[in-house]
Amino acid sequence: MDKKELIKKAIEARSLSYSPYSHFAVGAALLTKDGQVFVGANIENSSYPLCMCAERNAIYNAMLHGYKKSDFVMLALSADTDGPCSPCGACRQVISELFPKDGVIVMTNLKGDEQETTIGELLPYAFSEDDLK
Ligand code: THU
C-alpha cells in the first residue's frame, strides 16, 4: 500500500460520511505497519457538537481492531476543499496523543493537491499526559 493508494482509500471513505448538516464529506485512511488500512468518515448529529470527524473515526476504528499508536505509519485525509484539507484542532489534539510523532499525515483534496506534514508541524507545544504530572 503506497501513499497514492492510501489517498484513494481516503477519498472512497467519503462515501461513508453522514453529513446532512454541513454537506461536507471528509474521508480518512490510516495505514498500519502490517499493511492494514482503517478508514473513517465524518458522522454528524442534529445535536451539532456530537459530530465526529473522519480522522478521529479512522484512528478509533483502528484501535478498536486492536492496533495502537506504534503500529501507525501514515494517515491520509481528503475533502472537496480548494487546497489540501487540513485536520481540525480537535483532531490535531487526538492525533498528537494517538498517532506517532514521525508518522506521515497526508492532506489532500479531490483535485489531486496533496501536502505531507507531521503532527509536530500541525500542533506544536501540544498539551499531553506529561502536563498532568
Ligand atoms: N470535519 C472532519 O471530518 N475533519 C476535519 O478535520 C474537519 C472537519 C468534518 C466535521 C463536520 O462533520 C464537517 O467536517 C464540517 O465541519
CSV table of N, CA and C and ligand atoms in Angstrom, one decimal:
chain,number,residue,atom,x,y,z
A,1,MET,N,0.9,-1.2,0.0
A,1,MET,CA,0.0,0.0,0.0
A,1,MET,C,0.9,1.2,0.0
A,2,ASP,N,0.9,2.0,-1.1
A,2,ASP,CA,1.7,3.2,-1.1
A,2,ASP,C,0.8,4.4,-0.8
A,3,LYS,N,1.4,5.6,-0.8
A,3,LYS,CA,0.7,6.8,-0.5
A,3,LYS,C,-0.5,7.1,-1.4
A,4,LYS,N,-0.3,6.9,-2.7
A,4,LYS,CA,-1.4,7.1,-3.7
A,4,LYS,C,-2.6,6.2,-3.4
A,5,GLU,N,-2.3,5.0,-3.1
A,5,GLU,CA,-3.4,4.0,-2.8
A,5,GLU,C,-4.2,4.4,-1.5
A,6,LEU,N,-3.4,4.9,-0.5
A,6,LEU,CA,-4.0,5.3,0.7
A,6,LEU,C,-4.9,6.6,0.5
A,7,ILE,N,-4.4,7.5,-0.3
A,7,ILE,CA,-5.2,8.7,-0.6
A,7,ILE,C,-6.5,8.2,-1.3
A,8,LYS,N,-6.4,7.2,-2.2
A,8,LYS,CA,-7.6,6.7,-2.9
A,8,LYS,C,-8.6,6.2,-1.8
A,9,LYS,N,-8.1,5.5,-0.9
A,9,LYS,CA,-9.0,4.9,0.2
A,9,LYS,C,-9.6,6.0,1.0
A,10,ALA,N,-8.9,7.1,1.2
A,10,ALA,CA,-9.5,8.2,2.0
A,10,ALA,C,-10.6,8.9,1.2
A,11,ILE,N,-10.4,9.0,-0.1
A,11,ILE,CA,-11.4,9.6,-1.0
A,11,ILE,C,-12.6,8.7,-1.0
A,12,GLU,N,-12.4,7.4,-1.2
A,12,GLU,CA,-13.5,6.5,-1.2
A,12,GLU,C,-14.3,6.5,0.1
A,13,ALA,N,-13.6,6.7,1.2
A,13,ALA,CA,-14.3,6.7,2.5
A,13,ALA,C,-15.2,7.8,2.7
A,14,ARG,N,-15.1,8.9,1.9
A,14,ARG,CA,-16.0,10.0,1.9
A,14,ARG,C,-17.5,9.5,1.6
A,15,SER,N,-17.6,8.4,0.9
A,15,SER,CA,-18.9,7.9,0.6
A,15,SER,C,-19.6,7.4,1.8
A,16,LEU,N,-18.9,7.1,2.9
A,16,LEU,CA,-19.5,6.6,4.1
A,16,LEU,C,-19.9,7.8,5.1
A,17,SER,N,-19.5,9.0,4.7
A,17,SER,CA,-19.8,10.2,5.5
A,17,SER,C,-21.3,10.3,5.7
A,18,TYR,N,-21.7,10.6,6.9
A,18,TYR,CA,-23.1,11.0,7.2
A,18,TYR,C,-23.0,12.5,7.6
A,19,SER,N,-23.3,13.4,6.6
A,19,SER,CA,-23.1,14.8,6.8
A,19,SER,C,-24.3,15.6,6.3
A,20,PRO,N,-25.5,15.3,6.8
A,20,PRO,CA,-26.7,16.0,6.2
A,20,PRO,C,-26.7,17.5,6.7
A,21,TYR,N,-25.9,17.9,7.6
A,21,TYR,CA,-26.0,19.3,8.2
A,21,TYR,C,-25.0,20.2,7.5
A,22,SER,N,-23.7,19.7,7.4
A,22,SER,CA,-22.7,20.5,6.8
A,22,SER,C,-22.6,20.3,5.3
A,23,HIS,N,-23.1,19.1,4.8
A,23,HIS,CA,-22.9,18.7,3.4
A,23,HIS,C,-21.4,18.7,3.0
A,24,PHE,N,-20.6,18.4,4.0
A,24,PHE,CA,-19.1,18.5,3.8
A,24,PHE,C,-18.6,17.1,4.2
A,25,ALA,N,-18.4,16.3,3.2
A,25,ALA,CA,-17.9,14.9,3.4
A,25,ALA,C,-16.4,14.8,3.5
A,26,VAL,N,-15.9,14.2,4.6
A,26,VAL,CA,-14.5,14.1,4.8
A,26,VAL,C,-14.2,12.6,4.9
A,27,GLY,N,-13.1,12.1,4.3
A,27,GLY,CA,-12.7,10.7,4.4
A,27,GLY,C,-11.3,10.7,4.9
A,28,ALA,N,-11.0,9.6,5.6
A,28,ALA,CA,-9.6,9.4,6.1
A,28,ALA,C,-9.3,8.0,6.0
A,29,ALA,N,-8.0,7.7,5.9
A,29,ALA,CA,-7.5,6.3,5.8
A,29,ALA,C,-6.2,6.2,6.5
A,30,LEU,N,-6.1,5.3,7.4
A,30,LEU,CA,-4.9,5.1,8.3
A,30,LEU,C,-4.2,3.8,8.0
A,31,LEU,N,-2.9,3.9,7.7
A,31,LEU,CA,-2.1,2.7,7.3
A,31,LEU,C,-1.3,2.2,8.5
A,32,THR,N,-1.3,0.9,8.7
A,32,THR,CA,-0.5,0.3,9.8
A,32,THR,C,0.7,-0.3,9.2
A,33,LYS,N,1.7,-0.6,10.1
A,33,LYS,CA,2.9,-1.2,9.7
A,33,LYS,C,2.7,-2.6,9.0
A,34,ASP,N,1.7,-3.3,9.4
A,34,ASP,CA,1.5,-4.6,8.7
A,34,ASP,C,0.6,-4.5,7.5
A,35,GLY,N,0.4,-3.3,7.0
A,35,GLY,CA,-0.3,-3.1,5.7
A,35,GLY,C,-1.8,-3.0,5.8
A,36,GLN,N,-2.4,-3.0,7.0
A,36,GLN,CA,-3.8,-2.8,7.1
A,36,GLN,C,-4.2,-1.4,6.9
A,37,VAL,N,-5.4,-1.2,6.4
A,37,VAL,CA,-5.9,0.2,6.3
A,37,VAL,C,-7.3,0.3,7.0
A,38,PHE,N,-7.4,1.3,7.9
A,38,PHE,CA,-8.6,1.6,8.6
A,38,PHE,C,-9.1,2.9,8.1
A,39,VAL,N,-10.4,2.9,7.7
A,39,VAL,CA,-10.9,4.2,7.2
A,39,VAL,C,-11.8,4.8,8.2
A,40,GLY,N,-12.1,6.1,8.0
A,40,GLY,CA,-13.0,6.9,8.8
A,40,GLY,C,-13.7,7.9,7.9
A,41,ALA,N,-14.9,8.3,8.3
A,41,ALA,CA,-15.6,9.4,7.6
A,41,ALA,C,-16.3,10.2,8.7
A,42,ASN,N,-16.6,11.4,8.4
A,42,ASN,CA,-17.3,12.2,9.4
A,42,ASN,C,-18.7,11.8,9.6
A,43,ILE,N,-19.2,11.7,10.9
A,43,ILE,CA,-20.5,11.3,11.2
A,43,ILE,C,-21.1,12.4,12.0
A,44,GLU,N,-22.2,13.0,11.5
A,44,GLU,CA,-22.8,14.2,12.1
A,44,GLU,C,-24.0,13.8,12.9
A,45,ASN,N,-24.5,14.8,13.7
A,45,ASN,CA,-25.7,14.6,14.5
A,45,ASN,C,-26.5,15.9,14.6
A,46,SER,N,-27.8,15.8,14.7
A,46,SER,CA,-28.6,17.0,14.8
A,46,SER,C,-28.2,17.9,16.0
A,47,SER,N,-27.6,17.2,17.0
A,47,SER,CA,-27.0,18.0,18.1
A,47,SER,C,-25.6,18.2,17.7
A,48,TYR,N,-25.3,19.3,17.1
A,48,TYR,CA,-24.1,19.6,16.3
A,48,TYR,C,-22.8,19.2,17.0
A,49,PRO,N,-22.7,19.5,18.3
A,49,PRO,CA,-21.3,19.3,18.9
A,49,PRO,C,-21.0,17.8,19.0
A,50,LEU,N,-22.0,16.9,18.7
A,50,LEU,CA,-21.7,15.5,18.7
A,50,LEU,C,-21.1,15.0,17.4
A,51,CYS,N,-21.0,15.8,16.4
A,51,CYS,CA,-20.4,15.4,15.2
A,51,CYS,C,-19.0,14.8,15.4
A,52,MET,N,-18.6,13.8,14.7
A,52,MET,CA,-17.3,13.2,14.9
A,52,MET,C,-16.5,13.3,13.5
A,53,CYS,N,-15.3,13.7,13.5
A,53,CYS,CA,-14.5,13.9,12.3
A,53,CYS,C,-14.0,12.6,11.8
A,54,ALA,N,-13.7,12.6,10.5
A,54,ALA,CA,-13.2,11.4,9.8
A,54,ALA,C,-11.9,10.9,10.4
A,55,GLU,N,-11.0,11.8,10.7
A,55,GLU,CA,-9.6,11.4,11.1
A,55,GLU,C,-9.7,10.6,12.5
A,56,ARG,N,-10.6,11.2,13.4
A,56,ARG,CA,-10.7,10.5,14.7
A,56,ARG,C,-11.4,9.2,14.5
A,57,ASN,N,-12.4,9.1,13.6
A,57,ASN,CA,-13.1,7.9,13.4
A,57,ASN,C,-12.1,6.8,12.8
A,58,ALA,N,-11.2,7.2,12.0
A,58,ALA,CA,-10.2,6.3,11.4
A,58,ALA,C,-9.3,5.7,12.5
A,59,ILE,N,-8.8,6.6,13.4
A,59,ILE,CA,-7.9,6.2,14.4
A,59,ILE,C,-8.7,5.3,15.4
A,60,TYR,N,-9.9,5.7,15.8
A,60,TYR,CA,-10.6,4.9,16.7
A,60,TYR,C,-11.0,3.5,16.1
A,61,ASN,N,-11.3,3.5,14.8
A,61,ASN,CA,-11.6,2.3,14.1
A,61,ASN,C,-10.4,1.3,14.2
A,62,ALA,N,-9.2,1.9,14.0
A,62,ALA,CA,-8.0,1.0,14.1
A,62,ALA,C,-7.8,0.5,15.5
A,63,MET,N,-8.0,1.4,16.5
A,63,MET,CA,-7.7,1.0,17.9
A,63,MET,C,-8.8,-0.1,18.3
A,64,LEU,N,-10.0,0.1,17.8
A,64,LEU,CA,-11.0,-0.9,18.2
A,64,LEU,C,-10.8,-2.3,17.5
A,65,HIS,N,-9.8,-2.3,16.6
A,65,HIS,CA,-9.4,-3.5,15.9
A,65,HIS,C,-8.1,-4.0,16.5
A,66,GLY,N,-7.7,-3.4,17.6
A,66,GLY,CA,-6.5,-3.9,18.4
A,66,GLY,C,-5.2,-3.2,18.0
A,67,TYR,N,-5.2,-2.2,17.2
A,67,TYR,CA,-4.0,-1.5,16.8
A,67,TYR,C,-3.7,-0.4,17.7
A,68,LYS,N,-2.4,0.0,17.8
A,68,LYS,CA,-2.1,1.1,18.7
A,68,LYS,C,-1.1,2.1,18.0
A,69,LYS,N,-0.9,3.2,18.7
A,69,LYS,CA,0.0,4.3,18.2
A,69,LYS,C,1.2,3.8,17.4
A,70,SER,N,2.0,2.9,18.0
A,70,SER,CA,3.2,2.5,17.4
A,70,SER,C,3.0,1.6,16.2
A,71,ASP,N,1.8,1.2,15.9
A,71,ASP,CA,1.5,0.5,14.7
A,71,ASP,C,1.2,1.4,13.5
A,72,PHE,N,1.0,2.7,13.7
A,72,PHE,CA,0.5,3.6,12.7
A,72,PHE,C,1.7,4.2,11.9
A,73,VAL,N,1.5,4.3,10.6
A,73,VAL,CA,2.6,4.9,9.8
A,73,VAL,C,2.2,6.1,9.0
A,74,MET,N,0.9,6.0,8.5
A,74,MET,CA,0.5,7.1,7.6
A,74,MET,C,-1.0,7.4,7.8
A,75,LEU,N,-1.4,8.6,7.7
A,75,LEU,CA,-2.8,9.0,7.8
A,75,LEU,C,-3.1,10.0,6.7
A,76,ALA,N,-4.0,9.6,5.8
A,76,ALA,CA,-4.4,10.4,4.7
A,76,ALA,C,-5.8,10.9,4.9
A,77,LEU,N,-6.1,12.2,4.6
A,77,LEU,CA,-7.5,12.7,4.7
A,77,LEU,C,-7.8,13.5,3.4
A,78,SER,N,-9.1,13.5,3.1
A,78,SER,CA,-9.4,14.2,1.9
A,78,SER,C,-10.9,14.8,1.9
A,79,ALA,N,-11.1,15.9,1.3
A,79,ALA,CA,-12.4,16.5,1.2
A,79,ALA,C,-12.4,17.4,0.0
A,80,ASP,N,-13.6,17.9,-0.3
A,80,ASP,CA,-13.7,18.8,-1.5
A,80,ASP,C,-13.3,20.2,-1.2
A,81,THR,N,-12.1,20.5,-0.9
A,81,THR,CA,-11.6,21.8,-0.5
A,81,THR,C,-10.7,22.4,-1.6
A,82,ASP,N,-10.5,23.7,-1.5
A,82,ASP,CA,-9.7,24.4,-2.5
A,82,ASP,C,-8.2,23.9,-2.5
A,83,GLY,N,-7.7,23.8,-1.3
A,83,GLY,CA,-6.3,23.3,-1.1
A,83,GLY,C,-6.4,22.0,-0.4
A,84,PRO,N,-5.3,21.4,0.0
A,84,PRO,CA,-5.3,20.2,0.8
A,84,PRO,C,-6.1,20.3,2.1
A,85,CYS,N,-7.0,19.4,2.4
A,85,CYS,CA,-7.8,19.5,3.6
A,85,CYS,C,-7.0,19.3,4.9
A,86,SER,N,-7.2,20.3,5.8
A,86,SER,CA,-6.4,20.3,7.0
A,86,SER,C,-7.2,19.8,8.2
A,87,PRO,N,-6.6,19.0,9.0
A,87,PRO,CA,-7.3,18.5,10.2
A,87,PRO,C,-7.7,19.6,11.2
A,88,CYS,N,-8.9,19.5,11.8
A,88,CYS,CA,-9.3,20.5,12.7
A,88,CYS,C,-8.5,20.4,14.0
A,89,GLY,N,-8.7,21.4,14.8
A,89,GLY,CA,-7.9,21.5,16.1
A,89,GLY,C,-8.2,20.3,17.0
A,90,ALA,N,-9.4,19.8,17.1
A,90,ALA,CA,-9.7,18.7,18.0
A,90,ALA,C,-9.0,17.4,17.5
A,91,CYS,N,-9.0,17.2,16.2
A,91,CYS,CA,-8.3,16.1,15.6
A,91,CYS,C,-6.8,16.2,15.8
A,92,ARG,N,-6.3,17.4,15.7
A,92,ARG,CA,-4.8,17.5,16.0
A,92,ARG,C,-4.5,17.1,17.4
A,93,GLN,N,-5.3,17.4,18.3
A,93,GLN,CA,-5.1,17.1,19.7
A,93,GLN,C,-5.1,15.5,19.9
A,94,VAL,N,-6.1,14.9,19.2
A,94,VAL,CA,-6.2,13.4,19.3
A,94,VAL,C,-5.1,12.8,18.6
A,95,ILE,N,-4.7,13.3,17.4
A,95,ILE,CA,-3.6,12.7,16.6
A,95,ILE,C,-2.3,12.8,17.5
A,96,SER,N,-2.2,13.9,18.2
A,96,SER,CA,-0.9,14.1,18.9
A,96,SER,C,-0.8,13.1,20.0
A,97,GLU,N,-1.9,12.6,20.5
A,97,GLU,CA,-1.8,11.5,21.6
A,97,GLU,C,-1.7,10.1,21.0
A,98,LEU,N,-2.4,9.9,19.9
A,98,LEU,CA,-2.6,8.5,19.4
A,98,LEU,C,-1.9,8.2,18.1
A,99,PHE,N,-1.2,9.1,17.5
A,99,PHE,CA,-0.5,8.8,16.2
A,99,PHE,C,1.0,9.2,16.4
A,100,PRO,N,1.9,8.4,15.9
A,100,PRO,CA,3.3,8.7,16.2
A,100,PRO,C,3.8,10.0,15.7
A,101,LYS,N,4.8,10.6,16.4
A,101,LYS,CA,5.4,11.9,16.0
A,101,LYS,C,6.0,11.9,14.6
A,102,ASP,N,6.6,10.7,14.2
A,102,ASP,CA,7.2,10.6,12.9
A,102,ASP,C,6.3,10.1,11.9
A,103,GLY,N,5.0,9.8,12.2
A,103,GLY,CA,4.0,9.4,11.3
A,103,GLY,C,3.7,10.4,10.2
A,104,VAL,N,3.4,10.0,9.0
A,104,VAL,CA,3.2,10.9,7.9
A,104,VAL,C,1.7,11.2,7.8
A,105,ILE,N,1.4,12.5,7.8
A,105,ILE,CA,0.0,12.9,7.6
A,105,ILE,C,-0.1,13.5,6.2
A,106,VAL,N,-1.0,13.0,5.4
A,106,VAL,CA,-1.1,13.5,4.0
A,106,VAL,C,-2.5,14.2,3.8
A,107,MET,N,-2.4,15.5,3.7
A,107,MET,CA,-3.6,16.3,3.5
A,107,MET,C,-3.9,16.4,2.0
A,108,THR,N,-5.1,16.1,1.6
A,108,THR,CA,-5.4,16.1,0.1
A,108,THR,C,-6.8,16.7,-0.1
A,109,ASN,N,-7.0,16.9,-1.4
A,109,ASN,CA,-8.4,17.2,-1.8
A,109,ASN,C,-8.8,16.4,-3.1
A,110,LEU,N,-9.9,16.7,-3.7
A,110,LEU,CA,-10.4,15.9,-4.8
A,110,LEU,C,-9.7,16.3,-6.1
A,111,LYS,N,-9.0,17.4,-6.1
A,111,LYS,CA,-8.3,17.9,-7.3
A,111,LYS,C,-6.9,17.3,-7.5
A,112,GLY,N,-6.5,16.6,-6.5
A,112,GLY,CA,-5.2,15.9,-6.5
A,112,GLY,C,-4.1,16.8,-5.8
A,113,ASP,N,-4.5,17.9,-5.2
A,113,ASP,CA,-3.5,18.6,-4.4
A,113,ASP,C,-3.2,17.7,-3.2
A,114,GLU,N,-1.9,17.7,-2.8
A,114,GLU,CA,-1.6,17.0,-1.6
A,114,GLU,C,-0.4,17.6,-0.9
A,115,GLN,N,-0.4,17.5,0.4
A,115,GLN,CA,0.7,18.1,1.2
A,115,GLN,C,1.0,17.1,2.4
A,116,GLU,N,2.2,16.8,2.5
A,116,GLU,CA,2.7,15.9,3.6
A,116,GLU,C,3.1,16.8,4.8
A,117,THR,N,2.7,16.3,6.0
A,117,THR,CA,3.1,17.0,7.2
A,117,THR,C,3.2,16.0,8.4
A,118,THR,N,3.5,16.5,9.5
A,118,THR,CA,3.6,15.7,10.8
A,118,THR,C,2.8,16.4,11.8
A,119,ILE,N,2.5,15.7,12.9
A,119,ILE,CA,1.7,16.3,14.0
A,119,ILE,C,2.5,17.4,14.7
A,120,GLY,N,3.8,17.3,14.7
A,120,GLY,CA,4.6,18.3,15.3
A,120,GLY,C,4.5,19.6,14.6
A,121,GLU,N,4.3,19.6,13.2
A,121,GLU,CA,4.1,20.8,12.5
A,121,GLU,C,2.7,21.3,12.7
A,122,LEU,N,1.7,20.4,12.8
A,122,LEU,CA,0.3,20.8,12.9
A,122,LEU,C,-0.1,21.3,14.3
A,123,LEU,N,0.6,20.7,15.3
A,123,LEU,CA,0.3,21.1,16.7
A,123,LEU,C,1.5,21.2,17.5
A,124,PRO,N,2.3,22.3,17.3
A,124,PRO,CA,3.5,22.4,18.2
A,124,PRO,C,3.0,22.7,19.6
A,125,TYR,N,3.8,22.4,20.6
A,125,TYR,CA,3.5,22.7,22.0
A,125,TYR,C,2.2,22.1,22.5
A,126,ALA,N,1.9,20.9,22.0
A,126,ALA,CA,0.7,20.2,22.3
A,126,ALA,C,0.6,19.9,23.8
A,127,PHE,N,-0.6,20.0,24.3
A,127,PHE,CA,-0.9,19.6,25.7
A,127,PHE,C,-0.8,18.0,25.6
A,128,SER,N,-0.2,17.4,26.7
A,128,SER,CA,-0.1,16.0,26.7
A,128,SER,C,-0.2,15.4,28.1
A,129,GLU,N,-0.1,14.1,28.2
A,129,GLU,CA,-0.2,13.5,29.5
A,129,GLU,C,0.9,14.0,30.4
A,130,ASP,N,2.1,14.4,29.9
A,130,ASP,CA,3.2,14.9,30.7
A,130,ASP,C,2.7,16.2,31.5
A,131,ASP,N,1.8,16.9,30.9
A,131,ASP,CA,1.3,18.1,31.6
A,131,ASP,C,0.5,17.8,32.8
A,132,LEU,N,0.0,16.6,32.9
A,132,LEU,CA,-0.9,16.2,34.0
A,132,LEU,C,-0.1,15.7,35.2
A,133,LYS,N,1.3,15.6,35.0
A,133,LYS,CA,2.1,15.1,36.2
A,133,LYS,C,2.4,16.1,37.2
B,1,THU,N1,-14.5,17.5,9.6
B,1,THU,C1,-13.8,16.4,9.6
B,1,THU,O1,-14.3,15.3,9.4
B,1,THU,N2,-12.4,16.5,9.7
B,1,THU,C2,-11.8,17.7,9.9
B,1,THU,O2,-10.6,17.8,10.2
B,1,THU,C3,-12.5,19.0,9.6
B,1,THU,C4,-14.0,18.9,9.8
B,1,THU,C5,-16.0,17.4,9.5
B,1,THU,C6,-16.7,17.7,10.8
B,1,THU,C7,-18.1,18.1,10.2
B,1,THU,O3,-18.8,16.9,10.0
B,1,THU,C8,-17.8,18.7,8.8
B,1,THU,O4,-16.5,18.3,8.5
B,1,THU,C9,-17.8,20.2,8.8
B,1,THU,O5,-17.0,20.8,9.7
